Structure formats: structure tokens, C-alpha cells
């Protein structure tokens, strides 16, 4: 899998221990504020994605945006939306796909491996332990109530993150139409994503191309 191309260079020179120096001119094609001038190393990538994995209760979308855009500033809001969108239409979990692309951007193949390990390793260890406990206590009503509350909180975090991104990105008419169509199909009609994506992705590309030609 190849990561999307940005204005900043992918790989650094050997004297920087194969880390990437993000240039001040990397304020990119989106017109947004550039990410800070600093070296993005393997240890930082691992810490960031390990944090995402640990905070991602019920889904990592909210935690991923906080860590990638707000805390470490690896990507701008528009770059994050692009990476997440590409990850969504590819097979597999979208945040794992995003981890591969972000890791490749800053550290090549090694970065991709480190990011995926960071986001997967600790949650898997915790999941094995919790699964063992759940099998023993699943019949207790309080346990089921707690899981229901956690799921509701996770849904609220995802919705809140989506609204925050929408305010910052200020989607245009075409993007707004696609958002409404996705909500209508998935939330309203309960269509599976595997049916919605093959239809709406080409439609979104065609509408965007036609709108930009005006």
C-alpha cells in the first residue's frame, strides 16, 4: 500500500538517523498551517499510535484525531480527513490503514510496521485478559449495563469528532451532499458499508470533478 503524497519529503537523510525533518514549507496543498519543524522518529510514532490504541474505546476515530492532528500534529485536518477516507475505502480497518500510510510518510516501511504494532499490540493484550474475565462475569446485569454505557460514550465521541472536523474543514456543497447521502444510507436505511462505498465513492469523485470544472 502506498501512502498519499504530501508536499513534505517522505524520507530523511542518514545523518538524521533515518527520521524525517518536516519542513516549514510543508503547509501543503490544503492551504492549512504547516506542521511544526521537528524530527518525527520511530519512538514518537509508536507512542502516538499506542496511545490511540489504548484510548480507542468502542472505536479509535476520536482518539486518532486527537493524537494525530491535535497532540502530535503529524497531519493537518484536511490531510487527516484524506488519509482516513482512503483508509475507509481500502480493505481492513481504516485506522490501521491510516497507520500504515502515516508510518510510511515519515519512516517508510519501518514506520508502517511500528505504527501498526503501536495501535494493535497493547489493545490485543488487554482484550485477551478482558475476554477471559467477560466469560466469567457476562451474566451479571451490571456488567452488561456498563458495556452498554461504554458503547454509548464511544458513539458520542465519534459524533463529536465528526462535528469538530466538519467545523474546521467547512465542507462545500458537494461534500455536504455526500455526507447526507452516507448518513441516509448507513444510519437511515441501514445499508452495509460494503454496498454504500462502491456506489458513493465514484459518485463523490464524479460530482467533485464536475463541480471543480465550473
PDB file of C-alpha atoms in Angstrom:
ATOM      1  CA  UNK A   1       0.000   0.000   0.000  1.00  0.00           C
ATOM      2  CA  UNK A   2       1.336   3.401  -0.908  1.00  0.00           C
ATOM      3  CA  UNK A   3       0.683   6.434   1.189  1.00  0.00           C
ATOM      4  CA  UNK A   4      -0.803   9.628  -0.283  1.00  0.00           C
ATOM      5  CA  UNK A   5       1.788  12.144  -1.395  1.00  0.00           C
ATOM      6  CA  UNK A   6       2.224  15.369   0.520  1.00  0.00           C
ATOM      7  CA  UNK A   7       4.453  18.342  -0.035  1.00  0.00           C
ATOM      8  CA  UNK A   8       6.887  17.306   2.707  1.00  0.00           C
ATOM      9  CA  UNK A   9       9.539  14.740   1.710  1.00  0.00           C
ATOM     10  CA  UNK A  10       8.999  11.142   2.781  1.00  0.00           C
ATOM     11  CA  UNK A  11      12.401  10.080   3.961  1.00  0.00           C
ATOM     12  CA  UNK A  12      15.257  11.848   5.657  1.00  0.00           C
ATOM     13  CA  UNK A  13      18.975  11.691   5.121  1.00  0.00           C
ATOM     14  CA  UNK A  14      21.089   9.099   7.008  1.00  0.00           C
ATOM     15  CA  UNK A  15      22.626  11.740   9.257  1.00  0.00           C
ATOM     16  CA  UNK A  16      19.195  12.255  10.816  1.00  0.00           C
ATOM     17  CA  UNK A  17      19.058   8.568  11.844  1.00  0.00           C
ATOM     18  CA  UNK A  18      16.523   7.924   9.116  1.00  0.00           C
ATOM     19  CA  UNK A  19      13.975  10.250  10.669  1.00  0.00           C
ATOM     20  CA  UNK A  20      12.049  12.829   8.754  1.00  0.00           C
ATOM     21  CA  UNK A  21      12.592  16.545   9.165  1.00  0.00           C
ATOM     22  CA  UNK A  22       9.264  18.150   8.433  1.00  0.00           C
ATOM     23  CA  UNK A  23       9.973  21.303   6.520  1.00  0.00           C
ATOM     24  CA  UNK A  24       8.375  24.606   7.376  1.00  0.00           C
ATOM     25  CA  UNK A  25       7.109  24.818   3.815  1.00  0.00           C
ATOM     26  CA  UNK A  26       5.024  21.684   4.243  1.00  0.00           C
ATOM     27  CA  UNK A  27       1.889  23.710   4.653  1.00  0.00           C
ATOM     28  CA  UNK A  28       0.876  21.785   1.738  1.00  0.00           C
ATOM     29  CA  UNK A  29      -1.795  21.689  -0.850  1.00  0.00           C
ATOM     30  CA  UNK A  30      -4.577  22.261   1.649  1.00  0.00           C
ATOM     31  CA  UNK A  31      -3.559  25.818   2.492  1.00  0.00           C
ATOM     32  CA  UNK A  32      -3.573  24.972   6.191  1.00  0.00           C
ATOM     33  CA  UNK A  33      -0.974  25.818   8.790  1.00  0.00           C
ATOM     34  CA  UNK A  34       2.084  23.579   8.374  1.00  0.00           C
ATOM     35  CA  UNK A  35       3.071  21.009  10.949  1.00  0.00           C
ATOM     36  CA  UNK A  36       5.901  22.176  13.236  1.00  0.00           C
ATOM     37  CA  UNK A  37       9.569  21.913  12.309  1.00  0.00           C
ATOM     38  CA  UNK A  38      10.778  18.815  14.138  1.00  0.00           C
ATOM     39  CA  UNK A  39      12.010  15.298  13.635  1.00  0.00           C
ATOM     40  CA  UNK A  40       9.375  12.555  13.593  1.00  0.00           C
ATOM     41  CA  UNK A  41      11.067   9.379  14.829  1.00  0.00           C
ATOM     42  CA  UNK A  42      10.027   5.765  15.268  1.00  0.00           C
ATOM     43  CA  UNK A  43       9.643   6.105  19.034  1.00  0.00           C
ATOM     44  CA  UNK A  44       7.240   9.039  18.665  1.00  0.00           C
ATOM     45  CA  UNK A  45       5.199   7.162  16.079  1.00  0.00           C
ATOM     46  CA  UNK A  46       4.969   4.127  18.356  1.00  0.00           C
ATOM     47  CA  UNK A  47       3.986   6.215  21.389  1.00  0.00           C
ATOM     48  CA  UNK A  48       1.339   8.073  19.439  1.00  0.00           C
ATOM     49  CA  UNK A  49      -0.324   5.014  17.963  1.00  0.00           C
ATOM     50  CA  UNK A  50      -0.041   3.095  21.241  1.00  0.00           C
ATOM     51  CA  UNK A  51      -1.939   5.987  22.832  1.00  0.00           C
ATOM     52  CA  UNK A  52      -4.586   5.737  20.116  1.00  0.00           C
ATOM     53  CA  UNK A  53      -4.937   2.013  20.745  1.00  0.00           C
ATOM     54  CA  UNK A  54      -5.307   2.474  24.493  1.00  0.00           C
ATOM     55  CA  UNK A  55      -7.781   5.371  24.255  1.00  0.00           C
ATOM     56  CA  UNK A  56      -9.882   3.961  21.431  1.00  0.00           C
ATOM     57  CA  UNK A  57     -12.782   2.517  23.420  1.00  0.00           C
ATOM     58  CA  UNK A  58     -15.544   1.436  21.025  1.00  0.00           C
ATOM     59  CA  UNK A  59     -13.559   2.696  18.030  1.00  0.00           C
ATOM     60  CA  UNK A  60     -10.451   4.796  17.628  1.00  0.00           C
ATOM     61  CA  UNK A  61     -11.705   7.620  15.399  1.00  0.00           C
ATOM     62  CA  UNK A  62     -11.971  10.179  18.198  1.00  0.00           C
ATOM     63  CA  UNK A  63      -8.659   9.209  19.807  1.00  0.00           C
ATOM     64  CA  UNK A  64      -6.902   9.082  16.430  1.00  0.00           C
ATOM     65  CA  UNK A  65      -7.911  12.635  15.530  1.00  0.00           C
ATOM     66  CA  UNK A  66      -6.839  13.944  18.942  1.00  0.00           C
ATOM     67  CA  UNK A  67      -3.412  12.273  18.791  1.00  0.00           C
ATOM     68  CA  UNK A  68      -2.581  12.687  15.095  1.00  0.00           C
ATOM     69  CA  UNK A  69      -3.905  16.208  14.491  1.00  0.00           C
ATOM     70  CA  UNK A  70      -4.094  17.981  17.852  1.00  0.00           C
ATOM     71  CA  UNK A  71      -1.410  16.446  20.056  1.00  0.00           C
ATOM     72  CA  UNK A  72       1.455  15.468  17.734  1.00  0.00           C
ATOM     73  CA  UNK A  73       0.352  17.496  14.679  1.00  0.00           C
ATOM     74  CA  UNK A  74       1.576  14.880  12.221  1.00  0.00           C
ATOM     75  CA  UNK A  75      -1.198  15.872   9.809  1.00  0.00           C
ATOM     76  CA  UNK A  76      -3.471  18.829   9.278  1.00  0.00           C
ATOM     77  CA  UNK A  77      -7.233  18.372   9.499  1.00  0.00           C
ATOM     78  CA  UNK A  78      -7.581  18.104   5.731  1.00  0.00           C
ATOM     79  CA  UNK A  79      -4.710  15.653   5.419  1.00  0.00           C
ATOM     80  CA  UNK A  80      -6.192  13.560   8.213  1.00  0.00           C
ATOM     81  CA  UNK A  81      -9.584  13.515   6.503  1.00  0.00           C
ATOM     82  CA  UNK A  82      -7.910  12.444   3.247  1.00  0.00           C
ATOM     83  CA  UNK A  83      -5.923   9.644   4.882  1.00  0.00           C
ATOM     84  CA  UNK A  84      -8.952   8.418   6.837  1.00  0.00           C
ATOM     85  CA  UNK A  85     -11.083   8.490   3.697  1.00  0.00           C
ATOM     86  CA  UNK A  86      -8.559   6.435   1.748  1.00  0.00           C
ATOM     87  CA  UNK A  87      -8.266   4.028   4.661  1.00  0.00           C
ATOM     88  CA  UNK A  88     -12.054   3.665   4.735  1.00  0.00           C
ATOM     89  CA  UNK A  89     -12.378   2.527   1.119  1.00  0.00           C
ATOM     90  CA  UNK A  90      -9.474   0.049   1.363  1.00  0.00           C
ATOM     91  CA  UNK A  91      -9.932  -3.453   2.812  1.00  0.00           C
ATOM     92  CA  UNK A  92      -9.279  -3.712   6.533  1.00  0.00           C
ATOM     93  CA  UNK A  93      -9.709  -1.364   9.470  1.00  0.00           C
ATOM     94  CA  UNK A  94      -9.485   2.260   8.333  1.00  0.00           C
ATOM     95  CA  UNK A  95      -7.311   3.363  11.250  1.00  0.00           C
ATOM     96  CA  UNK A  96      -4.846   0.523  10.668  1.00  0.00           C
ATOM     97  CA  UNK A  97      -4.677   1.550   7.016  1.00  0.00           C
ATOM     98  CA  UNK A  98      -4.115   5.134   8.161  1.00  0.00           C
ATOM     99  CA  UNK A  99      -1.340   3.934  10.485  1.00  0.00           C
ATOM    100  CA  UNK A 100       0.390   2.265   7.534  1.00  0.00           C
ATOM    101  CA  UNK A 101       0.172   5.433   5.434  1.00  0.00           C
ATOM    102  CA  UNK A 102       1.334   7.796   8.183  1.00  0.00           C
ATOM    103  CA  UNK A 103       4.187   5.496   9.163  1.00  0.00           C
ATOM    104  CA  UNK A 104       5.271   5.240   5.533  1.00  0.00           C
ATOM    105  CA  UNK A 105       5.159   9.006   5.167  1.00  0.00           C
ATOM    106  CA  UNK A 106       7.664   9.596   7.956  1.00  0.00           C
ATOM    107  CA  UNK A 107       9.728   6.397   8.213  1.00  0.00           C
ATOM    108  CA  UNK A 108       8.965   4.213   5.220  1.00  0.00           C
ATOM    109  CA  UNK A 109       8.280   0.512   5.748  1.00  0.00           C
ATOM    110  CA  UNK A 110       9.754   0.550   9.262  1.00  0.00           C
ATOM    111  CA  UNK A 111       7.416   3.368  10.210  1.00  0.00           C
ATOM    112  CA  UNK A 112       4.397   1.468   8.902  1.00  0.00           C
ATOM    113  CA  UNK A 113       5.334  -1.618  10.924  1.00  0.00           C
ATOM    114  CA  UNK A 114       5.935   0.419  14.090  1.00  0.00           C
ATOM    115  CA  UNK A 115       2.632   2.299  13.753  1.00  0.00           C
ATOM    116  CA  UNK A 116       0.628  -0.893  13.244  1.00  0.00           C
ATOM    117  CA  UNK A 117       2.360  -2.544  16.215  1.00  0.00           C
ATOM    118  CA  UNK A 118       1.655   0.527  18.321  1.00  0.00           C
ATOM    119  CA  UNK A 119      -2.049   0.609  17.571  1.00  0.00           C
ATOM    120  CA  UNK A 120      -2.567  -3.172  17.844  1.00  0.00           C
ATOM    121  CA  UNK A 121      -0.178  -4.629  20.427  1.00  0.00           C
ATOM    122  CA  UNK A 122      -1.440  -3.260  23.753  1.00  0.00           C
ATOM    123  CA  UNK A 123      -5.172  -3.480  22.879  1.00  0.00           C
ATOM    124  CA  UNK A 124      -4.730  -7.150  21.912  1.00  0.00           C
ATOM    125  CA  UNK A 125      -3.027  -7.920  25.226  1.00  0.00           C
ATOM    126  CA  UNK A 126      -5.774  -6.121  27.158  1.00  0.00           C
ATOM    127  CA  UNK A 127      -8.501  -7.746  25.049  1.00  0.00           C
ATOM    128  CA  UNK A 128      -7.265 -11.253  25.828  1.00  0.00           C
ATOM    129  CA  UNK A 129      -7.415 -10.501  29.547  1.00  0.00           C
ATOM    130  CA  UNK A 130     -10.844  -8.858  29.382  1.00  0.00           C
ATOM    131  CA  UNK A 131     -12.270 -11.664  27.246  1.00  0.00           C
ATOM    132  CA  UNK A 132     -11.284 -14.155  29.920  1.00  0.00           C
ATOM    133  CA  UNK A 133     -12.971 -12.066  32.607  1.00  0.00           C
ATOM    134  CA  UNK A 134     -16.061 -11.446  30.485  1.00  0.00           C
ATOM    135  CA  UNK A 135     -16.642 -15.167  30.022  1.00  0.00           C
ATOM    136  CA  UNK A 136     -16.820 -15.474  33.806  1.00  0.00           C
ATOM    137  CA  UNK A 137     -18.987 -12.426  34.546  1.00  0.00           C
ATOM    138  CA  UNK A 138     -21.081 -11.980  31.376  1.00  0.00           C
ATOM    139  CA  UNK A 139     -24.315 -12.985  33.119  1.00  0.00           C
ATOM    140  CA  UNK A 140     -24.085 -10.203  35.706  1.00  0.00           C
ATOM    141  CA  UNK A 141     -26.547  -7.396  34.733  1.00  0.00           C
ATOM    142  CA  UNK A 142     -24.224  -4.659  35.981  1.00  0.00           C
ATOM    143  CA  UNK A 143     -21.513  -5.826  33.572  1.00  0.00           C
ATOM    144  CA  UNK A 144     -23.877  -5.619  30.594  1.00  0.00           C
ATOM    145  CA  UNK A 145     -25.100  -2.204  31.731  1.00  0.00           C
ATOM    146  CA  UNK A 146     -21.513  -0.964  31.962  1.00  0.00           C
ATOM    147  CA  UNK A 147     -20.757  -2.199  28.437  1.00  0.00           C
ATOM    148  CA  UNK A 148     -23.897  -0.502  27.109  1.00  0.00           C
ATOM    149  CA  UNK A 149     -22.837   2.764  28.724  1.00  0.00           C
ATOM    150  CA  UNK A 150     -19.335   2.454  27.283  1.00  0.00           C
ATOM    151  CA  UNK A 151     -20.773   1.883  23.802  1.00  0.00           C
ATOM    152  CA  UNK A 152     -22.971   4.984  24.125  1.00  0.00           C
ATOM    153  CA  UNK A 153     -19.993   7.071  25.254  1.00  0.00           C
ATOM    154  CA  UNK A 154     -17.926   5.800  22.327  1.00  0.00           C
ATOM    155  CA  UNK A 155     -20.696   6.728  19.893  1.00  0.00           C
ATOM    156  CA  UNK A 156     -20.817  10.219  21.384  1.00  0.00           C
ATOM    157  CA  UNK A 157     -17.053  10.620  20.984  1.00  0.00           C
ATOM    158  CA  UNK A 158     -17.212   9.615  17.325  1.00  0.00           C
ATOM    159  CA  UNK A 159     -20.088  12.013  16.609  1.00  0.00           C
ATOM    160  CA  UNK A 160     -18.325  14.830  18.460  1.00  0.00           C
ATOM    161  CA  UNK A 161     -15.117  14.267  16.497  1.00  0.00           C
ATOM    162  CA  UNK A 162     -17.038  14.295  13.232  1.00  0.00           C
ATOM    163  CA  UNK A 163     -18.712  17.602  14.096  1.00  0.00           C
ATOM    164  CA  UNK A 164     -15.379  19.125  15.154  1.00  0.00           C
ATOM    165  CA  UNK A 165     -13.771  18.116  11.850  1.00  0.00           C
ATOM    166  CA  UNK A 166     -16.751  19.451   9.898  1.00  0.00           C
ATOM    167  CA  UNK A 167     -16.446  22.864  11.569  1.00  0.00           C
ATOM    168  CA  UNK A 168     -12.745  23.082  10.766  1.00  0.00           C
ATOM    169  CA  UNK A 169     -12.902  21.705   7.229  1.00  0.00           C
ATOM    170  CA  UNK A 170     -16.036  23.657   6.213  1.00  0.00           C
ATOM    171  CA  UNK A 171     -17.167  21.129   3.578  1.00  0.00           C
ATOM    172  CA  UNK A 172     -18.595  22.590   0.392  1.00  0.00           C
ATOM    173  CA  UNK A 173     -21.868  21.786  -1.321  1.00  0.00           C
ATOM    174  CA  UNK A 174     -20.686  18.538  -2.918  1.00  0.00           C
ATOM    175  CA  UNK A 175     -19.044  17.245   0.262  1.00  0.00           C
ATOM    176  CA  UNK A 176     -22.131  18.142   2.273  1.00  0.00           C
ATOM    177  CA  UNK A 177     -24.332  16.263  -0.191  1.00  0.00           C
ATOM    178  CA  UNK A 178     -22.138  13.162   0.038  1.00  0.00           C
ATOM    179  CA  UNK A 179     -22.201  13.332   3.847  1.00  0.00           C
ATOM    180  CA  UNK A 180     -26.004  13.440   3.801  1.00  0.00           C
ATOM    181  CA  UNK A 181     -26.170  10.515   1.368  1.00  0.00           C
ATOM    182  CA  UNK A 182     -23.860   8.431   3.550  1.00  0.00           C
ATOM    183  CA  UNK A 183     -25.916   9.216   6.660  1.00  0.00           C
ATOM    184  CA  UNK A 184     -29.134   8.398   4.836  1.00  0.00           C
ATOM    185  CA  UNK A 185     -27.787   5.105   3.511  1.00  0.00           C
ATOM    186  CA  UNK A 186     -25.947   3.832   6.581  1.00  0.00           C
ATOM    187  CA  UNK A 187     -27.860   5.356   9.504  1.00  0.00           C
ATOM    188  CA  UNK A 188     -31.283   5.784   7.875  1.00  0.00           C
ATOM    189  CA  UNK A 189     -31.623   2.799   5.539  1.00  0.00           C
ATOM    190  CA  UNK A 190     -29.189   0.565   7.478  1.00  0.00           C
ATOM    191  CA  UNK A 191     -27.326  -0.400   4.309  1.00  0.00           C
ATOM    192  CA  UNK A 192     -23.986  -2.133   4.910  1.00  0.00           C
ATOM    193  CA  UNK A 193     -20.850  -0.114   4.190  1.00  0.00           C
ATOM    194  CA  UNK A 194     -19.705  -2.717   1.660  1.00  0.00           C
ATOM    195  CA  UNK A 195     -22.667  -1.676  -0.519  1.00  0.00           C
ATOM    196  CA  UNK A 196     -22.531   2.051   0.167  1.00  0.00           C
ATOM    197  CA  UNK A 197     -18.829   2.601  -0.567  1.00  0.00           C
ATOM    198  CA  UNK A 198     -18.723   1.198  -4.157  1.00  0.00           C
ATOM    199  CA  UNK A 199     -21.640   3.462  -5.077  1.00  0.00           C
ATOM    200  CA  UNK A 200     -20.848   6.694  -3.259  1.00  0.00           C
ATOM    201  CA  UNK A 201     -17.077   6.861  -3.797  1.00  0.00           C
ATOM    202  CA  UNK A 202     -17.324   7.004  -7.633  1.00  0.00           C
ATOM    203  CA  UNK A 203     -20.302   9.351  -7.297  1.00  0.00           C
ATOM    204  CA  UNK A 204     -18.328  11.646  -4.995  1.00  0.00           C
ATOM    205  CA  UNK A 205     -15.392  11.720  -7.418  1.00  0.00           C
ATOM    206  CA  UNK A 206     -17.634  12.494 -10.391  1.00  0.00           C
ATOM    207  CA  UNK A 207     -19.540  15.238  -8.573  1.00  0.00           C
ATOM    208  CA  UNK A 208     -16.340  16.827  -7.257  1.00  0.00           C
ATOM    209  CA  UNK A 209     -14.739  16.744 -10.707  1.00  0.00           C
ATOM    210  CA  UNK A 210     -17.827  18.252 -12.333  1.00  0.00           C
ATOM    211  CA  UNK A 211     -18.113  20.949  -9.641  1.00  0.00           C
ATOM    212  CA  UNK A 212     -14.443  21.924  -9.938  1.00  0.00           C
ATOM    213  CA  UNK A 213     -14.825  22.282 -13.704  1.00  0.00           C
ATOM    214  CA  UNK A 214     -17.394  25.045 -13.237  1.00  0.00           C
TER     215      UNK A 214
END
